[in-house]
């Protein structure tokens, strides 16, 4: 069965304090791993798609990496506006997206 | 703004009632997905339509049904509502039938069942 586990559940960082969020997954035939950002009460906003182990993508202060078992979302020198819940999702052979429960990030000024 | 629209934004109703949630996908997107997000669970995939045809079902209850119309908008019907159906319901759209392209999410409909 497809499974996605995100850690930590919550993370508090000082502004400028870099860190990483983890997404461990089990899926039959990975077709893609997706990272989304979600603000309270709003729909998830797409960040990255990774398709194969070793792939990396960057956008502003965020960098996503992928191995055969997990993905990391690295946040470099975060700002308060980076505060949100970050969701990881995998797409396997069934084509459906299977989401983790997210990491709630708070960046303190 | 993702380009996906959902109505209504908020819905308050009573147990046993039936409601309809509406979603308009981004221009050009043929796939529509429905998700449920409750406080104690993450986003749960409900159902996927492509160009009017059902493509995949997830954790969708028998009391729930959906359809996609010729103009590509979709409706999610929830009937015999229970307290536990209170949640955020999101619609997402993508270009391709397999969902391998990015799914873009709408702002959601917040359903409260009293």
mmCIF file of N, CA, C and O in Angstrom, chain B residues 37-103:
data_model
loop_
_atom_site.group_PDB
_atom_site.id
_atom_site.type_symbol
_atom_site.label_atom_id
_atom_site.label_comp_id
_atom_site.label_asym_id
_atom_site.label_seq_id
_atom_site.Cartn_x
_atom_site.Cartn_y
_atom_site.Cartn_z
ATOM 1 N N UNK B 37 -10.296 17.101 2.969
ATOM 2 C CA UNK B 37 -9.277 17.356 3.990
ATOM 3 C C UNK B 37 -9.957 17.645 5.313
ATOM 4 O O UNK B 37 -10.622 18.660 5.470
ATOM 5 N N UNK B 38 -9.806 16.746 6.265
ATOM 6 C CA UNK B 38 -10.348 16.973 7.597
ATOM 7 C C UNK B 38 -9.200 17.192 8.561
ATOM 8 O O UNK B 38 -8.045 16.931 8.231
ATOM 9 N N UNK B 39 -9.546 17.671 9.788
ATOM 10 C CA UNK B 39 -8.507 18.070 10.735
ATOM 11 C C UNK B 39 -7.607 16.905 11.120
ATOM 12 O O UNK B 39 -6.406 17.060 11.275
ATOM 13 N N UNK B 40 -8.209 15.731 11.296
ATOM 14 C CA UNK B 40 -7.426 14.608 11.804
ATOM 15 C C UNK B 40 -6.796 13.765 10.702
ATOM 16 O O UNK B 40 -6.056 12.833 10.975
ATOM 17 N N UNK B 41 -7.081 14.099 9.473
ATOM 18 C CA UNK B 41 -6.492 13.360 8.356
ATOM 19 C C UNK B 41 -5.949 14.334 7.343
ATOM 20 O O UNK B 41 -6.361 15.473 7.261
ATOM 21 N N UNK B 42 -5.019 13.866 6.553
ATOM 22 C CA UNK B 42 -4.486 14.709 5.491
ATOM 23 C C UNK B 42 -5.448 14.752 4.328
ATOM 24 O O UNK B 42 -6.610 14.393 4.428
ATOM 25 N N UNK B 43 -4.948 15.202 3.203
ATOM 26 C CA UNK B 43 -5.754 15.235 1.990
ATOM 27 C C UNK B 43 -6.039 13.810 1.533
ATOM 28 O O UNK B 43 -5.119 13.024 1.325
ATOM 29 N N UNK B 44 -7.314 13.511 1.366
ATOM 30 C CA UNK B 44 -7.712 12.185 0.924
ATOM 31 C C UNK B 44 -8.307 12.287 -0.476
ATOM 32 O O UNK B 44 -9.264 13.035 -0.692
ATOM 33 N N UNK B 45 -7.761 11.514 -1.391
ATOM 34 C CA UNK B 45 -8.260 11.500 -2.758
ATOM 35 C C UNK B 45 -9.636 10.833 -2.803
ATOM 36 O O UNK B 45 -9.844 9.762 -2.234
ATOM 37 N N UNK B 46 -10.565 11.471 -3.480
ATOM 38 C CA UNK B 46 -11.918 10.921 -3.594
ATOM 39 C C UNK B 46 -12.170 10.311 -4.974
ATOM 40 O O UNK B 46 -12.504 9.146 -5.094
ATOM 41 N N UNK B 47 -12.017 11.124 -6.015
ATOM 42 C CA UNK B 47 -12.382 10.650 -7.343
ATOM 43 C C UNK B 47 -11.733 11.512 -8.412
ATOM 44 O O UNK B 47 -11.413 12.671 -8.173
ATOM 45 N N UNK B 48 -11.524 10.916 -9.599
ATOM 46 C CA UNK B 48 -10.887 11.590 -10.733
ATOM 47 C C UNK B 48 -11.731 11.417 -11.976
ATOM 48 O O UNK B 48 -12.134 10.301 -12.304
ATOM 49 N N UNK B 49 -11.998 12.525 -12.654
ATOM 50 C CA UNK B 49 -12.683 12.496 -13.943
ATOM 51 C C UNK B 49 -11.782 13.066 -15.021
ATOM 52 O O UNK B 49 -11.045 14.021 -14.787
ATOM 53 N N UNK B 50 -11.863 12.478 -16.203
ATOM 54 C CA UNK B 50 -11.141 13.000 -17.354
ATOM 55 C C UNK B 50 -12.119 13.128 -18.509
ATOM 56 O O UNK B 50 -12.699 12.132 -18.957
ATOM 57 N N UNK B 51 -12.297 14.338 -18.969
ATOM 58 C CA UNK B 51 -13.135 14.617 -20.144
ATOM 59 C C UNK B 51 -14.499 13.940 -20.038
ATOM 60 O O UNK B 51 -14.998 13.371 -21.004
ATOM 61 N N UNK B 52 -15.077 14.002 -18.860
ATOM 62 C CA UNK B 52 -16.425 13.493 -18.657
ATOM 63 C C UNK B 52 -16.508 12.061 -18.173
ATOM 64 O O UNK B 52 -17.597 11.604 -17.808
ATOM 65 N N UNK B 53 -15.390 11.358 -18.173
ATOM 66 C CA UNK B 53 -15.439 9.947 -17.764
ATOM 67 C C UNK B 53 -14.705 9.739 -16.445
ATOM 68 O O UNK B 53 -13.646 10.316 -16.219
ATOM 69 N N UNK B 54 -15.254 8.885 -15.611
ATOM 70 C CA UNK B 54 -14.597 8.547 -14.358
ATOM 71 C C UNK B 54 -13.339 7.745 -14.643
ATOM 72 O O UNK B 54 -13.369 6.759 -15.379
ATOM 73 N N UNK B 55 -12.222 8.156 -14.029
ATOM 74 C CA UNK B 55 -10.939 7.492 -14.274
ATOM 75 C C UNK B 55 -10.469 6.684 -13.075
ATOM 76 O O UNK B 55 -9.839 5.654 -13.224
ATOM 77 N N UNK B 56 -10.707 7.182 -11.889
ATOM 78 C CA UNK B 56 -10.230 6.480 -10.696
ATOM 79 C C UNK B 56 -11.053 6.898 -9.499
ATOM 80 O O UNK B 56 -11.560 8.020 -9.425
ATOM 81 N N UNK B 57 -11.203 5.941 -8.585
ATOM 82 C CA UNK B 57 -11.900 6.210 -7.331
ATOM 83 C C UNK B 57 -10.951 5.971 -6.180
ATOM 84 O O UNK B 57 -10.193 5.007 -6.179
ATOM 85 N N UNK B 58 -11.022 6.841 -5.213
ATOM 86 C CA UNK B 58 -10.238 6.669 -4.004
ATOM 87 C C UNK B 58 -11.143 6.323 -2.856
ATOM 88 O O UNK B 58 -12.020 5.482 -2.957
ATOM 89 N N UNK B 59 -10.944 7.032 -1.737
ATOM 90 C CA UNK B 59 -11.722 6.751 -0.530
ATOM 91 C C UNK B 59 -13.064 7.482 -0.549
ATOM 92 O O UNK B 59 -13.388 8.232 0.363
ATOM 93 N N UNK B 60 -13.855 7.253 -1.552
ATOM 94 C CA UNK B 60 -15.128 7.959 -1.660
ATOM 95 C C UNK B 60 -16.255 7.078 -1.140
ATOM 96 O O UNK B 60 -16.374 5.907 -1.506
ATOM 97 N N UNK B 61 -17.069 7.655 -0.248
ATOM 98 C CA UNK B 61 -18.175 6.924 0.337
ATOM 99 C C UNK B 61 -19.281 6.718 -0.699
ATOM 100 O O UNK B 61 -19.414 7.491 -1.661
ATOM 101 N N UNK B 62 -20.098 5.698 -0.479
ATOM 102 C CA UNK B 62 -21.212 5.436 -1.403
ATOM 103 C C UNK B 62 -22.228 6.574 -1.375
ATOM 104 O O UNK B 62 -22.960 6.777 -2.350
ATOM 105 N N UNK B 63 -22.276 7.313 -0.283
ATOM 106 C CA UNK B 63 -23.202 8.453 -0.171
ATOM 107 C C UNK B 63 -22.747 9.648 -1.019
ATOM 108 O O UNK B 63 -23.486 10.606 -1.193
ATOM 109 N N UNK B 64 -21.527 9.570 -1.505
ATOM 110 C CA UNK B 64 -20.965 10.653 -2.317
ATOM 111 C C UNK B 64 -20.926 10.228 -3.786
ATOM 112 O O UNK B 64 -20.648 9.060 -4.097
ATOM 113 N N UNK B 65 -21.165 11.171 -4.663
ATOM 114 C CA UNK B 65 -21.053 10.883 -6.095
ATOM 115 C C UNK B 65 -20.567 12.139 -6.801
ATOM 116 O O UNK B 65 -20.654 13.246 -6.253
ATOM 117 N N UNK B 66 -20.038 11.963 -7.982
ATOM 118 C CA UNK B 66 -19.539 13.108 -8.740
ATOM 119 C C UNK B 66 -19.815 12.905 -10.210
ATOM 120 O O UNK B 66 -20.112 11.786 -10.654
ATOM 121 N N UNK B 67 -19.740 13.990 -10.948
ATOM 122 C CA UNK B 67 -19.806 13.901 -12.395
ATOM 123 C C UNK B 67 -19.090 15.083 -13.006
ATOM 124 O O UNK B 67 -18.907 16.122 -12.350
ATOM 125 N N UNK B 68 -18.690 14.915 -14.250
ATOM 126 C CA UNK B 68 -18.059 15.991 -15.007
ATOM 127 C C UNK B 68 -18.889 16.211 -16.258
ATOM 128 O O UNK B 68 -19.199 15.287 -16.998
ATOM 129 N N UNK B 69 -19.239 17.454 -16.480
ATOM 130 C CA UNK B 69 -20.163 17.814 -17.551
ATOM 131 C C UNK B 69 -19.410 18.134 -18.849
ATOM 132 O O UNK B 69 -18.192 18.317 -18.834
ATOM 133 N N UNK B 70 -20.132 18.209 -19.978
ATOM 134 C CA UNK B 70 -19.474 18.507 -21.264
ATOM 135 C C UNK B 70 -18.648 19.788 -21.262
ATOM 136 O O UNK B 70 -17.656 19.876 -21.995
ATOM 137 N N UNK B 71 -19.033 20.775 -20.463
ATOM 138 C CA UNK B 71 -18.217 21.996 -20.413
ATOM 139 C C UNK B 71 -17.040 21.843 -19.455
ATOM 140 O O UNK B 71 -16.318 22.793 -19.192
ATOM 141 N N UNK B 72 -16.843 20.641 -18.948
ATOM 142 C CA UNK B 72 -15.714 20.214 -18.098
ATOM 143 C C UNK B 72 -15.831 20.622 -16.637
ATOM 144 O O UNK B 72 -14.994 20.193 -15.838
ATOM 145 N N UNK B 73 -16.864 21.382 -16.263
ATOM 146 C CA UNK B 73 -17.000 21.629 -14.844
ATOM 147 C C UNK B 73 -17.471 20.341 -14.171
ATOM 148 O O UNK B 73 -18.003 19.431 -14.826
ATOM 149 N N UNK B 74 -17.240 20.267 -12.873
ATOM 150 C CA UNK B 74 -17.566 19.049 -12.142
ATOM 151 C C UNK B 74 -18.378 19.392 -10.908
ATOM 152 O O UNK B 74 -18.270 20.502 -10.355
ATOM 153 N N UNK B 75 -19.194 18.456 -10.495
ATOM 154 C CA UNK B 75 -19.963 18.600 -9.270
ATOM 155 C C UNK B 75 -19.760 17.372 -8.390
ATOM 156 O O UNK B 75 -19.700 16.245 -8.895
ATOM 157 N N UNK B 76 -19.636 17.646 -7.096
ATOM 158 C CA UNK B 76 -19.528 16.584 -6.102
ATOM 159 C C UNK B 76 -20.786 16.645 -5.252
ATOM 160 O O UNK B 76 -21.087 17.667 -4.647
ATOM 161 N N UNK B 77 -21.535 15.560 -5.249
ATOM 162 C CA UNK B 77 -22.781 15.487 -4.498
ATOM 163 C C UNK B 77 -22.573 14.669 -3.237
ATOM 164 O O UNK B 77 -22.078 13.536 -3.293
ATOM 165 N N UNK B 78 -22.949 15.261 -2.118
ATOM 166 C CA UNK B 78 -22.812 14.593 -0.827
ATOM 167 C C UNK B 78 -24.210 14.448 -0.239
ATOM 168 O O UNK B 78 -24.913 15.446 -0.074
ATOM 169 N N UNK B 79 -24.626 13.216 0.066
ATOM 170 C CA UNK B 79 -25.978 13.020 0.560
ATOM 171 C C UNK B 79 -25.972 12.329 1.922
ATOM 172 O O UNK B 79 -24.936 11.825 2.370
ATOM 173 N N UNK B 80 -27.130 12.337 2.550
ATOM 174 C CA UNK B 80 -27.286 11.743 3.896
ATOM 175 C C UNK B 80 -26.128 12.174 4.788
ATOM 176 O O UNK B 80 -25.454 11.344 5.413
ATOM 177 N N UNK B 81 -25.911 13.470 4.835
ATOM 178 C CA UNK B 81 -24.718 13.994 5.500
ATOM 179 C C UNK B 81 -24.666 13.636 6.979
ATOM 180 O O UNK B 81 -25.684 13.600 7.675
ATOM 181 N N UNK B 82 -23.442 13.368 7.421
ATOM 182 C CA UNK B 82 -23.173 13.054 8.823
ATOM 183 C C UNK B 82 -22.205 14.099 9.376
ATOM 184 O O UNK B 82 -21.525 14.792 8.619
ATOM 185 N N UNK B 83 -22.128 14.172 10.708
ATOM 186 C CA UNK B 83 -21.243 15.149 11.336
ATOM 187 C C UNK B 83 -19.805 14.985 10.845
ATOM 188 O O UNK B 83 -19.078 15.957 10.633
ATOM 189 N N UNK B 84 -19.408 13.740 10.638
ATOM 190 C CA UNK B 84 -18.043 13.445 10.229
ATOM 191 C C UNK B 84 -17.703 13.859 8.813
ATOM 192 O O UNK B 84 -16.539 13.786 8.399
ATOM 193 N N UNK B 85 -18.702 14.300 8.064
ATOM 194 C CA UNK B 85 -18.443 14.773 6.698
ATOM 195 C C UNK B 85 -17.957 16.221 6.697
ATOM 196 O O UNK B 85 -17.557 16.731 5.647
ATOM 197 N N UNK B 86 -18.009 16.860 7.843
ATOM 198 C CA UNK B 86 -17.499 18.228 7.941
ATOM 199 C C UNK B 86 -16.013 18.241 7.596
ATOM 200 O O UNK B 86 -15.221 17.517 8.210
ATOM 201 N N UNK B 87 -15.654 19.035 6.617
ATOM 202 C CA UNK B 87 -14.274 19.045 6.136
ATOM 203 C C UNK B 87 -14.131 20.127 5.080
ATOM 204 O O UNK B 87 -15.103 20.773 4.684
ATOM 205 N N UNK B 88 -12.889 20.296 4.634
ATOM 206 C CA UNK B 88 -12.614 21.113 3.448
ATOM 207 C C UNK B 88 -12.604 20.183 2.245
ATOM 208 O O UNK B 88 -11.953 19.131 2.273
ATOM 209 N N UNK B 89 -13.315 20.568 1.201
ATOM 210 C CA UNK B 89 -13.336 19.780 -0.025
ATOM 211 C C UNK B 89 -12.645 20.581 -1.118
ATOM 212 O O UNK B 89 -13.034 21.700 -1.434
ATOM 213 N N UNK B 90 -11.603 19.971 -1.672
ATOM 214 C CA UNK B 90 -10.827 20.638 -2.714
ATOM 215 C C UNK B 90 -11.038 19.952 -4.046
ATOM 216 O O UNK B 90 -11.153 18.725 -4.147
ATOM 217 N N UNK B 91 -11.027 20.763 -5.057
ATOM 218 C CA UNK B 91 -11.006 20.301 -6.432
ATOM 219 C C UNK B 91 -9.647 20.682 -7.009
ATOM 220 O O UNK B 91 -9.091 21.726 -6.648
ATOM 221 N N UNK B 92 -9.109 19.831 -7.853
ATOM 222 C CA UNK B 92 -7.862 20.143 -8.545
ATOM 223 C C UNK B 92 -8.028 19.783 -10.014
ATOM 224 O O UNK B 92 -8.866 18.941 -10.361
ATOM 225 N N UNK B 93 -7.250 20.415 -10.860
ATOM 226 C CA UNK B 93 -7.309 20.061 -12.280
ATOM 227 C C UNK B 93 -5.911 19.914 -12.850
ATOM 228 O O UNK B 93 -4.937 20.461 -12.318
ATOM 229 N N UNK B 94 -5.824 19.157 -13.907
ATOM 230 C CA UNK B 94 -4.556 19.002 -14.628
ATOM 231 C C UNK B 94 -4.872 18.766 -16.095
ATOM 232 O O UNK B 94 -6.008 18.505 -16.464
ATOM 233 N N UNK B 95 -3.819 18.824 -16.890
ATOM 234 C CA UNK B 95 -4.004 18.703 -18.332
ATOM 235 C C UNK B 95 -4.238 17.260 -18.755
ATOM 236 O O UNK B 95 -5.108 16.974 -19.572
ATOM 237 N N UNK B 96 -3.459 16.341 -18.173
ATOM 238 C CA UNK B 96 -3.425 15.016 -18.775
ATOM 239 C C UNK B 96 -4.319 14.036 -18.027
ATOM 240 O O UNK B 96 -4.671 14.234 -16.869
ATOM 241 N N UNK B 97 -4.665 12.928 -18.674
ATOM 242 C CA UNK B 97 -5.569 11.965 -18.056
ATOM 243 C C UNK B 97 -4.938 11.170 -16.925
ATOM 244 O O UNK B 97 -5.658 10.674 -16.065
ATOM 245 N N UNK B 98 -3.616 11.030 -16.933
ATOM 246 C CA UNK B 98 -2.967 10.221 -15.906
ATOM 247 C C UNK B 98 -2.562 11.049 -14.708
ATOM 248 O O UNK B 98 -2.059 10.498 -13.742
ATOM 249 N N UNK B 99 -2.787 12.343 -14.774
ATOM 250 C CA UNK B 99 -2.435 13.193 -13.639
ATOM 251 C C UNK B 99 -0.958 13.357 -13.441
ATOM 252 O O UNK B 99 -0.507 13.791 -12.386
ATOM 253 N N UNK B 100 -0.171 13.007 -14.462
ATOM 254 C CA UNK B 100 1.267 13.136 -14.281
ATOM 255 C C UNK B 100 1.717 14.575 -14.369
ATOM 256 O O UNK B 100 2.771 14.934 -13.883
ATOM 257 N N UNK B 101 0.930 15.405 -14.993
ATOM 258 C CA UNK B 101 1.196 16.828 -14.948
ATOM 259 C C UNK B 101 0.727 17.348 -13.594
ATOM 260 O O UNK B 101 -0.064 16.740 -12.913
ATOM 261 N N UNK B 102 1.237 18.505 -13.234
ATOM 262 C CA UNK B 102 0.916 19.093 -11.941
ATOM 263 C C UNK B 102 -0.575 19.283 -11.771
ATOM 264 O O UNK B 102 -1.274 19.688 -12.700
ATOM 265 N N UNK B 103 -1.061 18.973 -10.590
ATOM 266 C CA UNK B 103 -2.446 19.257 -10.253
ATOM 267 C C UNK B 103 -2.508 20.633 -9.590
ATOM 268 O O UNK B 103 -1.762 20.906 -8.652
#
